[in-house]
Amino acid sequence: QSALTQPRSVSGSPGQSVTISCTGTSSDVGGYNFVSWYQQHPGKAPKLMIYDVTKRPSGVPDHFSGSKSGNTASLTISGLQAEDEADYYCCSYAGSYTLVFGGGTKLTVL
Amino acid sequence: QVQLQESGPGLVKPSETLSLTCTVSGGSIDNYYWTWIRQPPGKGLEWIAYMYYTGSTNSNPSLKSRVTISIDTSKNQFSLKLTSVTAADTAVYYCARGNIGGLLTPWGQGTLVTVSS
């Protein structure tokens, strides 16, 4: 069970859009529609932002969206805001009642 | 609203057993997958294990031989034991409520466990 692959860092200016990728295999990301995304600010617990690839929990701003193509899932943040600066992690069901996380991506708002 | 709180020793000696408890308040422990995740200092998240409220469990293959997870529905608590710890097990340990596909929410605030003599 290998960690999902995410870019180490991404950046964008306020108002711009950024996309964070999460690449796995047909045994995890590609095989199930069970990808979730978490936002983590320094010193805080992660917060669920997207689940089941595209669904947004109540209270999460609608400028966060998720998608998937093949073995790669993506989190898009449109209309970047200063408070979106954080670490982001993807997570996928990997079969046989196991989960796997991505290595994490640091988003910098310039 | 449901809240989770981790508790346990912050310092464990090498080769000993790490034991943590997560207390669930504001809701029932029924019908969810109760999950442990850890994060070494400055590093990413790692799924450790989860247990369904009925008692069925599964854990990360890389940790499977050292992990025991249990649940006490009468106390609304679930617990983690990790045996034969080394410095590599030093991390912030989080508990969370989830489902089989993840959907981890809410999370506890996390507790730092340091493995050192």
Short mmCIF file of C-alpha atoms in Angstrom, two decimals:
data_model
loop_
_atom_site.label_atom_id
_atom_site.label_comp_id
_atom_site.label_asym_id
_atom_site.label_seq_id
_atom_site.Cartn_x
_atom_site.Cartn_y
_atom_site.Cartn_z
CA GLN A 1 0.00 0.00 0.00
CA SER A 2 1.87 3.09 -1.26
CA ALA A 3 0.94 6.67 -0.46
CA LEU A 4 -0.96 8.55 -3.14
CA THR A 5 1.14 11.06 -5.09
CA GLN A 6 0.50 14.77 -4.62
CA PRO A 7 2.63 17.76 -5.65
CA ARG A 8 4.68 19.03 -2.71
CA SER A 9 3.49 22.59 -3.24
CA VAL A 10 1.24 24.80 -5.33
CA SER A 11 0.65 28.52 -5.25
CA GLY A 12 -1.67 31.16 -6.63
CA SER A 13 -2.71 34.76 -6.18
CA PRO A 14 -5.96 35.84 -4.53
CA GLY A 15 -8.88 35.36 -6.91
CA GLN A 16 -7.06 32.81 -9.06
CA SER A 17 -7.79 29.08 -9.31
CA VAL A 18 -5.46 26.26 -8.37
CA THR A 19 -5.78 22.52 -8.82
CA ILE A 20 -4.12 19.90 -6.64
CA SER A 21 -3.72 16.44 -8.12
CA CYS A 22 -3.75 13.10 -6.32
CA THR A 23 -2.49 10.15 -8.33
CA GLY A 24 -2.97 6.56 -7.32
CA THR A 25 -3.67 3.30 -9.09
CA SER A 26 -6.61 1.23 -10.25
CA SER A 27 -6.51 -0.41 -6.81
CA ASP A 28 -7.36 2.78 -4.99
CA VAL A 29 -8.27 6.11 -6.65
CA GLY A 30 -9.20 4.55 -9.97
CA GLY A 31 -11.13 1.66 -8.53
CA TYR A 32 -13.57 3.39 -6.21
CA ASN A 33 -15.48 6.66 -5.94
CA PHE A 34 -14.24 7.07 -2.37
CA VAL A 35 -11.79 9.95 -2.56
CA SER A 36 -11.85 12.61 0.14
CA TRP A 37 -9.84 15.80 0.66
CA TYR A 38 -8.72 17.39 3.92
CA GLN A 39 -7.49 20.89 4.73
CA GLN A 40 -5.01 21.31 7.57
CA HIS A 41 -3.89 24.63 8.99
CA PRO A 42 -0.68 24.68 11.09
CA GLY A 43 -1.15 23.12 14.50
CA LYS A 44 -4.74 22.14 13.77
CA ALA A 45 -6.56 18.90 13.04
CA PRO A 46 -7.46 18.18 9.41
CA LYS A 47 -10.90 19.24 8.19
CA LEU A 48 -12.98 17.37 5.62
CA MET A 49 -13.49 19.47 2.47
CA ILE A 50 -14.65 16.96 -0.18
CA TYR A 51 -15.87 13.35 0.04
CA ASP A 52 -16.93 10.69 -2.45
CA VAL A 53 -14.84 12.49 -5.10
CA THR A 54 -17.18 15.43 -5.69
CA LYS A 55 -19.42 15.98 -2.65
CA ARG A 56 -19.01 18.96 -0.37
CA PRO A 57 -20.02 18.73 3.31
CA SER A 58 -22.35 21.33 4.72
CA GLY A 59 -20.43 24.47 5.64
CA VAL A 60 -17.57 24.04 3.15
CA PRO A 61 -17.42 27.01 0.76
CA ASP A 62 -18.55 26.29 -2.79
CA HIS A 63 -15.26 27.48 -4.29
CA PHE A 64 -13.88 24.06 -3.35
CA SER A 65 -14.66 21.29 -5.83
CA GLY A 66 -13.47 17.77 -6.55
CA SER A 67 -13.21 15.57 -9.61
CA LYS A 68 -11.59 12.36 -10.84
CA SER A 69 -10.29 11.02 -14.12
CA GLY A 70 -8.87 7.53 -14.24
CA ASN A 71 -6.36 7.05 -11.43
CA THR A 72 -6.05 10.78 -10.66
CA ALA A 73 -8.33 12.81 -8.42
CA SER A 74 -8.19 16.58 -8.25
CA LEU A 75 -9.16 19.32 -5.84
CA THR A 76 -9.84 22.71 -7.42
CA ILE A 77 -9.97 25.87 -5.39
CA SER A 78 -11.37 28.75 -7.37
CA GLY A 79 -11.36 32.38 -6.28
CA LEU A 80 -8.40 31.82 -3.94
CA GLN A 81 -8.63 33.52 -0.58
CA ALA A 82 -5.89 34.15 1.98
CA GLU A 83 -7.52 31.74 4.43
CA ASP A 84 -7.25 28.90 1.91
CA GLU A 85 -3.49 28.80 2.55
CA ALA A 86 -2.98 25.42 4.23
CA ASP A 87 -1.82 21.86 3.65
CA TYR A 88 -4.18 19.63 1.67
CA TYR A 89 -4.34 15.83 1.78
CA CYS A 90 -6.23 13.39 -0.39
CA CYS A 91 -7.41 10.04 0.92
CA SER A 92 -8.77 7.04 -0.97
CA TYR A 93 -10.34 3.71 -0.16
CA ALA A 94 -7.82 1.09 -1.24
CA GLY A 95 -9.91 -2.07 -1.05
CA SER A 96 -9.98 -4.76 1.63
CA TYR A 97 -11.18 -2.26 4.22
CA THR A 98 -8.09 -0.05 4.02
CA LEU A 99 -7.50 3.64 3.43
CA VAL A 100 -4.47 5.43 2.00
CA PHE A 101 -3.50 9.10 2.20
CA GLY A 102 -1.54 11.27 -0.19
CA GLY A 103 1.72 12.85 0.88
CA GLY A 104 0.16 16.29 1.19
CA THR A 105 0.38 19.57 -0.75
CA LYS A 106 1.26 22.95 0.69
CA LEU A 107 -0.88 25.70 -0.85
CA THR A 108 0.61 29.18 -0.72
CA VAL A 109 -1.57 32.20 -1.48
CA LEU A 110 0.81 34.81 -2.89
CA GLN B 1 -22.63 18.04 17.69
CA VAL B 2 -20.26 15.11 17.92
CA GLN B 3 -16.82 15.77 19.42
CA LEU B 4 -13.84 13.47 19.81
CA GLN B 5 -11.03 13.74 22.36
CA GLU B 6 -7.84 11.68 22.48
CA SER B 7 -6.17 10.84 25.78
CA GLY B 8 -3.12 8.90 26.87
CA PRO B 9 0.55 9.21 27.81
CA GLY B 10 2.59 11.76 25.90
CA LEU B 11 5.84 9.85 26.38
CA VAL B 12 6.45 6.16 25.76
CA LYS B 13 9.75 4.28 26.05
CA PRO B 14 11.16 2.36 23.07
CA SER B 15 9.96 -1.26 22.86
CA GLU B 16 6.95 -0.52 25.08
CA THR B 17 3.26 -0.25 24.13
CA LEU B 18 1.56 2.99 23.13
CA SER B 19 -2.03 3.15 24.43
CA LEU B 20 -4.53 5.84 23.51
CA THR B 21 -8.26 6.29 24.07
CA CYS B 22 -10.71 8.40 22.09
CA THR B 23 -13.85 9.56 23.88
CA VAL B 24 -16.88 10.39 21.75
CA SER B 25 -19.31 12.96 23.09
CA GLY B 26 -22.50 14.47 21.71
CA GLY B 27 -23.52 11.38 19.77
CA SER B 28 -23.65 7.61 19.67
CA ILE B 29 -20.74 5.38 18.74
CA ASP B 30 -23.11 3.28 16.60
CA ASN B 31 -23.06 3.04 12.81
CA TYR B 32 -19.66 4.46 11.97
CA TYR B 33 -16.06 3.41 11.37
CA TRP B 34 -13.98 4.74 14.26
CA THR B 35 -10.55 5.56 12.94
CA TRP B 36 -6.99 6.27 14.08
CA ILE B 37 -4.62 8.39 11.96
CA ARG B 38 -1.14 9.66 12.81
CA GLN B 39 1.16 12.42 11.60
CA PRO B 40 4.91 12.40 12.38
CA PRO B 41 6.30 15.88 13.06
CA GLY B 42 6.56 17.83 9.80
CA LYS B 43 5.23 14.92 7.74
CA GLY B 44 1.99 13.71 6.19
CA LEU B 45 -1.00 11.76 7.43
CA GLU B 46 -0.95 7.99 7.79
CA TRP B 47 -4.05 5.83 8.26
CA ILE B 48 -3.50 3.39 11.13
CA ALA B 49 -6.72 1.41 11.55
CA TYR B 50 -10.45 1.54 11.91
CA MET B 51 -13.11 -0.39 13.76
CA TYR B 52 -16.80 -0.66 12.93
CA TYR B 53 -19.04 -0.26 15.96
CA THR B 54 -19.92 -3.96 15.78
CA GLY B 55 -16.29 -4.82 16.45
CA SER B 56 -14.91 -5.69 13.03
CA THR B 57 -11.55 -4.04 12.43
CA ASN B 58 -8.82 -3.59 9.89
CA SER B 59 -5.45 -1.88 9.95
CA ASN B 60 -2.67 -0.56 7.74
CA PRO B 61 -0.71 -3.57 6.42
CA SER B 62 2.55 -1.87 7.44
CA LEU B 63 1.42 -1.74 11.08
CA LYS B 64 -0.95 -4.69 11.24
CA SER B 65 1.23 -6.95 13.38
CA ARG B 66 1.60 -4.26 16.07
CA VAL B 67 -1.87 -2.69 16.14
CA THR B 68 -4.88 -3.54 18.29
CA ILE B 69 -8.01 -1.42 18.18
CA SER B 70 -10.99 -1.94 20.48
CA ILE B 71 -14.30 -0.29 21.23
CA ASP B 72 -16.36 0.15 24.41
CA THR B 73 -19.86 1.14 23.36
CA SER B 74 -20.99 1.47 26.99
CA LYS B 75 -18.44 4.25 27.53
CA ASN B 76 -18.61 5.71 24.01
CA GLN B 77 -14.87 5.14 23.68
CA PHE B 78 -12.50 3.38 21.34
CA SER B 79 -8.84 2.64 21.89
CA LEU B 80 -5.55 2.03 20.11
CA LYS B 81 -2.62 -0.08 21.23
CA LEU B 82 0.63 -0.07 19.27
CA THR B 83 3.28 -2.49 20.50
CA SER B 84 7.09 -2.48 20.27
CA VAL B 85 7.30 1.23 19.53
CA THR B 86 10.39 2.96 18.17
CA ALA B 87 11.30 6.59 17.53
CA ALA B 88 9.60 6.24 14.14
CA ASP B 89 6.27 5.99 15.95
CA THR B 90 6.64 9.52 17.36
CA ALA B 91 3.69 11.43 15.95
CA VAL B 92 0.51 13.35 16.61
CA TYR B 93 -2.20 10.71 16.87
CA TYR B 94 -5.72 11.65 15.79
CA CYS B 95 -8.99 9.83 16.19
CA ALA B 96 -11.86 10.47 13.77
CA ARG B 97 -15.31 9.25 12.84
CA GLY B 98 -15.67 7.92 9.33
CA ASN B 99 -17.16 5.44 6.94
CA ILE B 100 -15.65 2.61 4.94
CA GLY B 101 -14.56 5.00 2.19
CA GLY B 102 -13.03 7.60 4.47
CA LEU B 103 -15.34 10.60 4.95
CA LEU B 104 -13.42 11.38 8.15
CA THR B 105 -15.28 13.94 10.20
CA PRO B 106 -15.09 15.12 12.87
CA TRP B 107 -11.51 14.69 14.10
CA GLY B 108 -10.13 14.95 17.59
CA GLN B 109 -7.65 17.71 18.28
CA GLY B 110 -4.77 15.21 18.22
CA THR B 111 -2.28 14.18 20.88
CA LEU B 112 1.49 14.14 20.50
CA VAL B 113 3.14 10.89 21.53
CA THR B 114 6.92 10.91 21.77
CA VAL B 115 8.89 7.68 21.87
CA SER B 116 12.06 8.24 23.84
CA SER B 117 13.97 6.75 26.73
#
